Coordinates of C-alpha atoms and ligand atoms in Angstrom, one line a residue:
M1 CA 87.8 114.8 129.4
I2 CA 89.2 113.6 125.7
R3 CA 90.8 116.2 125.1
I4 CA 93.0 115.8 127.6
L5 CA 93.6 112.7 127.2
V6 CA 94.8 113.2 123.8
L7 CA 97.3 116.3 125.3
A8 CA 99.2 113.7 127.5
L9 CA 99.4 111.3 124.4
V10 CA 100.7 114.1 122.5
A11 CA 102.9 114.6 124.9
S12 CA 104.6 111.6 125.8
C13 CA 104.6 111.1 121.9
A14 CA 105.9 114.4 121.3
V15 CA 109.5 112.0 120.9
A16 CA 108.9 109.3 118.2
S17 CA 106.9 112.3 115.8
P18 CA 108.9 112.6 113.3
L19 CA 106.6 116.3 113.4
K20 CA 106.6 117.6 116.9
R21 CA 103.4 119.1 117.7
Q22 CA 104.4 122.5 118.2
T23 CA 102.3 125.2 120.1
K24 CA 102.7 129.0 117.8
C25 CA 102.6 128.3 113.9
A26 CA 106.0 131.0 113.1
S27 CA 106.3 130.1 109.4
P28 CA 104.3 128.5 107.3
T29 CA 104.9 125.3 104.6
V30 CA 103.3 126.2 101.5
R31 CA 101.7 124.0 99.6
R32 CA 101.7 124.7 95.1
S33 CA 100.4 122.8 92.9
W34 CA 103.1 120.6 90.7
H35 CA 103.0 122.7 87.6
D36 CA 105.3 125.2 90.0
W37 CA 107.7 122.7 91.5
K38 CA 111.2 122.1 90.4
D39 CA 113.1 119.2 89.3
D40 CA 114.7 119.1 92.1
E41 CA 111.3 119.4 94.6
K42 CA 109.7 117.0 92.4
K43 CA 113.1 114.8 92.1
A44 CA 112.5 114.1 96.8
Y45 CA 108.7 114.0 96.8
I46 CA 108.9 110.8 94.1
E47 CA 111.8 109.1 95.7
A48 CA 109.8 109.6 99.7
E49 CA 107.1 108.5 97.8
Q50 CA 108.6 105.4 96.6
C51 CA 110.5 105.3 100.4
I52 CA 107.3 104.3 102.3
L53 CA 105.8 102.4 99.1
K54 CA 109.0 100.4 100.8
S55 CA 109.8 100.4 104.2
P56 CA 107.6 97.6 106.0
A57 CA 105.1 97.7 108.4
K58 CA 105.4 99.1 112.1
T59 CA 102.5 100.0 114.3
N60 CA 101.0 96.3 113.2
K61 CA 98.1 97.3 114.1
M62 CA 96.3 97.4 110.9
P63 CA 95.0 94.1 109.6
G64 CA 96.8 92.6 106.1
A65 CA 99.1 95.7 106.3
K66 CA 102.9 94.6 105.0
T67 CA 104.4 97.7 104.1
R68 CA 104.2 101.7 105.6
W69 CA 101.8 102.9 102.5
D70 CA 100.0 99.5 103.8
E71 CA 99.0 100.9 107.0
F72 CA 98.3 104.7 105.8
V73 CA 96.0 103.2 103.1
S74 CA 94.2 101.0 105.8
L75 CA 93.6 103.5 107.7
H76 CA 91.4 104.8 105.2
Q77 CA 90.1 101.0 104.4
I78 CA 88.9 101.0 107.9
H79 CA 86.9 104.3 108.4
A80 CA 85.8 104.4 104.9
L81 CA 82.5 103.9 105.9
Q82 CA 82.6 107.4 108.8
I83 CA 84.6 109.3 106.7
H84 CA 82.6 109.3 103.2
S85 CA 79.2 111.5 102.6
T86 CA 79.6 112.9 106.3
G87 CA 81.0 115.8 107.9
Q88 CA 84.2 114.0 108.7
F89 CA 85.0 114.1 105.2
L90 CA 86.7 117.0 104.5
P91 CA 88.8 117.2 107.5
W92 CA 89.3 113.2 108.1
H93 CA 90.9 113.5 104.7
R94 CA 93.2 116.6 106.2
Y95 CA 93.9 114.8 108.3
F96 CA 95.0 112.3 106.9
L97 CA 97.4 114.9 104.3
H98 CA 99.1 114.7 108.2
V99 CA 99.2 111.1 108.4
H100 CA 100.8 111.4 105.1
E101 CA 103.3 114.1 105.6
V102 CA 104.3 112.4 108.8
L103 CA 105.7 109.6 106.6
L104 CA 107.9 111.1 104.2
A105 CA 109.3 112.9 106.6
E106 CA 110.3 109.4 107.9
C107 CA 111.2 109.3 104.2
G108 CA 113.6 112.6 104.5
Y109 CA 111.6 114.4 103.1
K110 CA 111.7 117.9 104.0
G111 CA 109.4 119.9 101.7
A112 CA 106.2 120.6 101.1
H113 CA 102.1 118.8 101.3
P114 CA 101.7 119.1 97.7
Y115 CA 97.9 119.8 95.2
W116 CA 97.5 119.2 91.5
D117 CA 95.6 122.4 90.1
E118 CA 93.6 120.5 88.1
P119 CA 91.5 123.1 86.6
R120 CA 94.1 124.1 84.8
D121 CA 94.1 120.5 83.6
A122 CA 90.8 120.3 82.8
G123 CA 89.6 118.9 79.5
K124 CA 93.3 117.6 78.7
F125 CA 94.1 115.1 81.7
P126 CA 96.5 113.6 79.5
Q127 CA 99.0 115.6 79.2
S128 CA 99.3 117.1 82.5
P129 CA 102.8 117.6 83.7
V130 CA 101.6 114.8 86.9
F131 CA 101.2 112.0 84.1
D132 CA 105.2 112.0 84.0
T133 CA 107.1 109.5 83.2
K134 CA 110.1 110.4 85.3
L135 CA 109.1 114.3 87.4
G136 CA 105.6 112.4 87.4
F137 CA 103.2 109.8 88.5
G138 CA 102.6 107.4 85.5
G139 CA 100.4 107.8 83.3
T140 CA 96.8 105.7 83.0
G141 CA 97.0 102.4 83.3
S142 CA 97.9 99.1 80.3
G143 CA 96.6 95.8 80.8
T144 CA 93.3 94.2 81.6
N145 CA 94.3 95.4 85.7
A146 CA 95.1 99.0 84.0
C147 CA 98.4 98.4 86.4
V148 CA 100.2 101.2 85.9
S149 CA 103.4 100.5 83.9
D150 CA 105.7 103.3 83.3
G151 CA 106.9 106.0 86.0
P152 CA 108.1 106.0 89.2
F153 CA 105.5 103.6 90.8
K154 CA 105.2 101.3 87.8
N155 CA 105.3 97.6 89.3
L156 CA 104.4 98.7 92.1
T157 CA 101.9 95.9 94.9
V158 CA 99.9 97.3 96.9
N159 CA 98.1 95.1 100.1
I160 CA 95.1 96.9 100.9
G161 CA 92.6 96.6 99.1
P162 CA 89.8 95.4 96.7
G163 CA 87.5 97.1 98.4
F164 CA 87.7 95.7 102.2
T165 CA 89.8 93.2 101.5
T166 CA 93.6 91.9 102.1
Q167 CA 94.6 91.2 98.7
P168 CA 98.0 91.7 96.0
R169 CA 97.8 93.9 94.1
C170 CA 99.1 96.9 91.5
V171 CA 99.3 100.3 92.1
N172 CA 97.1 100.8 88.5
R173 CA 94.8 103.5 87.4
K174 CA 92.8 104.3 84.5
I175 CA 92.4 108.4 82.8
T176 CA 88.9 109.4 81.0
N177 CA 89.4 112.5 79.3
A178 CA 85.7 113.0 79.3
L179 CA 85.0 113.0 82.5
S180 CA 88.1 115.6 83.2
S181 CA 86.4 118.6 82.7
L182 CA 84.1 117.8 85.7
T183 CA 87.1 119.8 88.0
N184 CA 87.8 122.9 85.8
K185 CA 86.8 125.9 87.6
A186 CA 82.9 126.9 86.6
A187 CA 82.9 123.5 88.5
V188 CA 85.5 124.0 91.7
D189 CA 83.3 128.1 92.5
K190 CA 80.4 126.2 92.4
A191 CA 81.5 123.6 94.9
I192 CA 82.5 126.4 96.3
A193 CA 79.3 128.6 96.5
P194 CA 77.3 127.4 99.4
A195 CA 76.9 129.9 102.3
T196 CA 77.7 127.0 105.5
Y197 CA 79.8 123.9 105.6
E198 CA 77.3 121.6 105.7
E199 CA 76.3 122.1 102.6
A200 CA 79.5 123.3 101.2
W201 CA 81.3 119.8 102.1
I202 CA 78.6 118.2 100.3
T203 CA 78.6 120.1 96.6
I204 CA 82.9 120.0 97.7
Y205 CA 82.0 115.5 97.6
N206 CA 79.7 115.5 94.7
G207 CA 81.6 118.2 92.6
P208 CA 85.5 118.4 91.8
H209 CA 86.7 115.5 94.8
L210 CA 83.9 112.4 93.1
G211 CA 84.6 114.3 89.3
G212 CA 88.1 114.2 89.5
H213 CA 88.3 109.8 91.4
M214 CA 86.3 109.4 88.6
A215 CA 88.6 110.7 85.8
L216 CA 91.3 108.9 87.9
A217 CA 89.9 105.3 88.4
M218 CA 92.4 105.4 90.8
M219 CA 92.6 101.6 92.7
N220 CA 89.9 100.8 90.4
G221 CA 88.2 103.8 91.4
D222 CA 87.6 102.1 94.9
S223 CA 85.8 104.3 97.2
I224 CA 87.2 101.9 100.3
T225 CA 91.3 101.6 99.3
S226 CA 91.3 104.8 96.2
P227 CA 95.0 105.7 98.8
G228 CA 96.9 102.9 97.3
D229 CA 98.4 105.2 93.9
P230 CA 99.7 108.1 95.0
L231 CA 98.2 111.0 93.0
F232 CA 95.4 110.2 95.4
M233 CA 97.7 112.5 97.2
L234 CA 98.3 114.7 94.6
H235 CA 93.8 114.5 93.8
H236 CA 93.3 115.4 97.9
G237 CA 95.5 117.9 98.8
F238 CA 93.0 119.4 95.6
V239 CA 90.1 118.7 97.9
D240 CA 91.6 119.8 100.5
K241 CA 92.6 123.2 99.4
M242 CA 89.3 124.0 97.9
W243 CA 87.7 124.0 101.6
W244 CA 90.3 125.8 102.4
D245 CA 89.5 128.0 99.1
W246 CA 85.8 127.8 100.7
Q247 CA 86.8 129.4 103.9
M248 CA 89.3 132.0 103.3
K249 CA 86.2 132.8 101.8
A250 CA 84.8 134.4 105.8
P251 CA 87.8 132.9 107.4
E252 CA 86.7 134.8 110.6
K253 CA 83.6 132.6 110.7
R254 CA 84.8 129.7 108.6
F255 CA 87.1 128.5 110.0
S256 CA 85.7 127.1 113.3
E257 CA 82.3 126.5 111.0
M258 CA 82.0 122.4 111.3
G259 CA 78.4 120.3 111.2
G260 CA 77.5 117.1 108.9
P261 CA 76.7 113.6 110.0
N262 CA 79.8 112.3 112.0
A263 CA 78.8 108.6 110.1
Q264 CA 76.6 107.0 107.4
D265 CA 73.0 107.2 107.3
P266 CA 72.3 103.1 106.9
A267 CA 69.8 103.9 104.6
T268 CA 72.1 105.7 102.1
G269 CA 75.3 105.5 102.3
F270 CA 77.6 106.8 99.7
L271 CA 75.7 109.3 98.3
E272 CA 77.2 108.5 95.5
F273 CA 75.1 105.1 95.2
P274 CA 71.9 104.1 95.2
G275 CA 71.5 101.8 97.2
G276 CA 71.9 102.0 101.3
V277 CA 74.7 100.7 103.4
E278 CA 73.5 97.4 102.6
Q279 CA 72.9 96.9 99.3
E280 CA 76.4 98.9 98.1
S281 CA 78.2 96.5 100.1
A282 CA 77.8 94.5 97.3
M283 CA 80.8 96.7 95.7
W284 CA 83.2 95.7 98.4
G285 CA 82.2 93.4 100.8
K286 CA 81.4 93.9 104.6
P287 CA 85.1 95.1 107.1
T288 CA 86.5 92.1 108.7
A289 CA 85.9 91.3 112.7
A290 CA 89.3 92.8 112.6
M291 CA 89.0 95.7 110.7
L292 CA 85.8 96.3 113.2
A293 CA 87.7 95.7 116.1
V294 CA 90.5 98.5 115.3
T295 CA 87.1 100.6 114.2
P296 CA 86.9 104.2 116.2
D297 CA 83.2 104.9 117.6
P298 CA 81.8 107.6 114.4
R299 CA 80.8 110.0 117.1
S300 CA 83.8 109.4 119.2
G301 CA 84.3 113.6 120.8
D302 CA 80.9 114.0 119.8
P303 CA 77.5 114.6 121.8
A304 CA 75.3 113.7 119.3
G305 CA 75.3 112.7 115.8
N306 CA 76.7 115.9 113.9
V307 CA 80.9 116.7 113.2
T308 CA 81.8 118.9 116.1
L309 CA 85.3 120.2 117.0
S310 CA 86.0 118.3 119.3
H311 CA 85.2 115.1 117.8
V312 CA 88.4 113.4 117.8
M313 CA 90.2 111.1 115.1
T314 CA 92.6 108.7 115.3
S315 CA 95.5 106.7 112.5
L316 CA 95.5 104.4 115.4
G317 CA 99.2 105.1 117.0
I318 CA 100.7 106.2 113.0
I319 CA 101.0 109.5 114.8
P320 CA 99.3 111.4 117.5
D321 CA 95.4 111.5 117.7
A322 CA 93.3 114.5 116.7
T323 CA 90.9 116.7 117.0
V324 CA 88.5 118.3 114.2
G325 CA 89.5 121.7 116.2
D326 CA 93.1 121.0 115.1
V327 CA 92.9 121.0 111.6
M328 CA 90.2 123.4 110.5
D329 CA 93.0 126.1 110.1
P330 CA 95.6 125.0 108.2
S331 CA 97.7 127.9 109.1
G332 CA 97.7 127.4 113.4
P333 CA 100.6 126.0 115.6
Y334 CA 98.2 122.0 114.5
L335 CA 99.4 122.0 110.9
C336 CA 101.3 124.5 110.1
Y337 CA 100.7 125.7 105.9
T338 CA 98.8 127.4 103.5
Y339 CA 98.0 127.0 100.6
Q340 CA 100.0 129.5 97.2
Ligands
NAG401 C1 107.7 93.3 89.0 O1 108.0 92.7 90.6 C2 107.7 91.3 90.5 C3 107.8 91.0 92.1 O2 108.1 92.0 93.0 C4 108.9 91.0 89.6 O3 109.4 89.9 90.0 C5 109.5 91.6 89.4 O4 110.9 91.3 88.0 C6 109.3 93.0 88.7 N1 108.8 93.2 87.0 C7 109.5 94.6 86.5 C8 109.5 94.7 85.1 O5 109.9 94.9 87.3
NAG402 C1 73.0 117.6 113.2 O1 72.5 118.9 112.2 C2 71.2 119.4 111.1 C3 71.2 120.2 110.5 O2 71.5 120.9 111.2 C4 70.4 119.1 112.8 O3 68.5 119.4 112.1 C5 69.9 117.9 113.2 O4 68.9 117.9 113.5 C6 71.2 117.8 113.2 N1 71.3 116.7 114.5 C7 71.8 115.9 116.1 C8 71.6 114.5 116.2 O5 72.4 117.1 116.9
CU403 CU1 88.5 109.2 101.2

């Protein structure tokens, strides 16, 4: 039933969406590491990001969102307690990057989504081309708020966060190179070693995913609104690639293997923090009534407490909803990309 509703929604939205839902993936786009991009490719991507940051909000559903970028960050804020430390972690962030692809397309961008092959720079993050001030994201922030003060994203305002608040603040980050080895090849190999999805989402989550977040402290390392920093998209491109690399070790099985809880266990909350949901809320507050009013049921589409392929993911109207099944194989008709 849900499936039929989703398909109907897709059909009705197909004309408005810049990326139409296809029935076949004939020529997948290729996601490459930022290291391997040509200058003009980097320039086109950065300009599209700047465009999203400056475009006015469109859906008017996200509390506190003033720009298109804010709406995107708000989507993550609203879902924060069901997409971290849960089985939804990998499929939801894969869908989230697809929402980002659509926003890039709205700004005229025609290239592929990037990722950052972090193992190449582990142990020497500050030297990475990712932090270039012209063809990158600028470096570590400066001043008391660690505002990014060089490069294409200096002096830009994000209205979503910190935590569950909506207060204007600068794009900020703080690089701690000593932590960057947490994303090295040995760490990645370990993260993608487990035999089952139920183990692998946890080793990816706790391993290089958290390691990169700690080494970069994007938006004050805020678990709720870190996508405010455009660099998040390169880091999560890398996280998505780790899932893909794990899947590609046994594609016939792993493009349909799903599991893990669909909501945080209130007693545990975020795996990376002590205490449960209630105690952790001291760090970032609680979702406001306006946020709760648009927060989907974490079980949507699942028969019980674990994530299944029929789990429905929503972007609250930015793009049509999709199921976890839709995003399992990136080179399938819904996403149509591959990694190099
Ligand atoms: C930074 O942004 C503020 C507010 O948008 C603006 O008034 C100011 O001129 C900008 N500063 C620089 C150096 O661009
Ligand atoms: C969720 O998955 C775990 C691990 O396989 C299992 O033990 C548990 O019974 C499942 N819970 C539900 C409600 O299906
Ligand atoms: Cu996230």
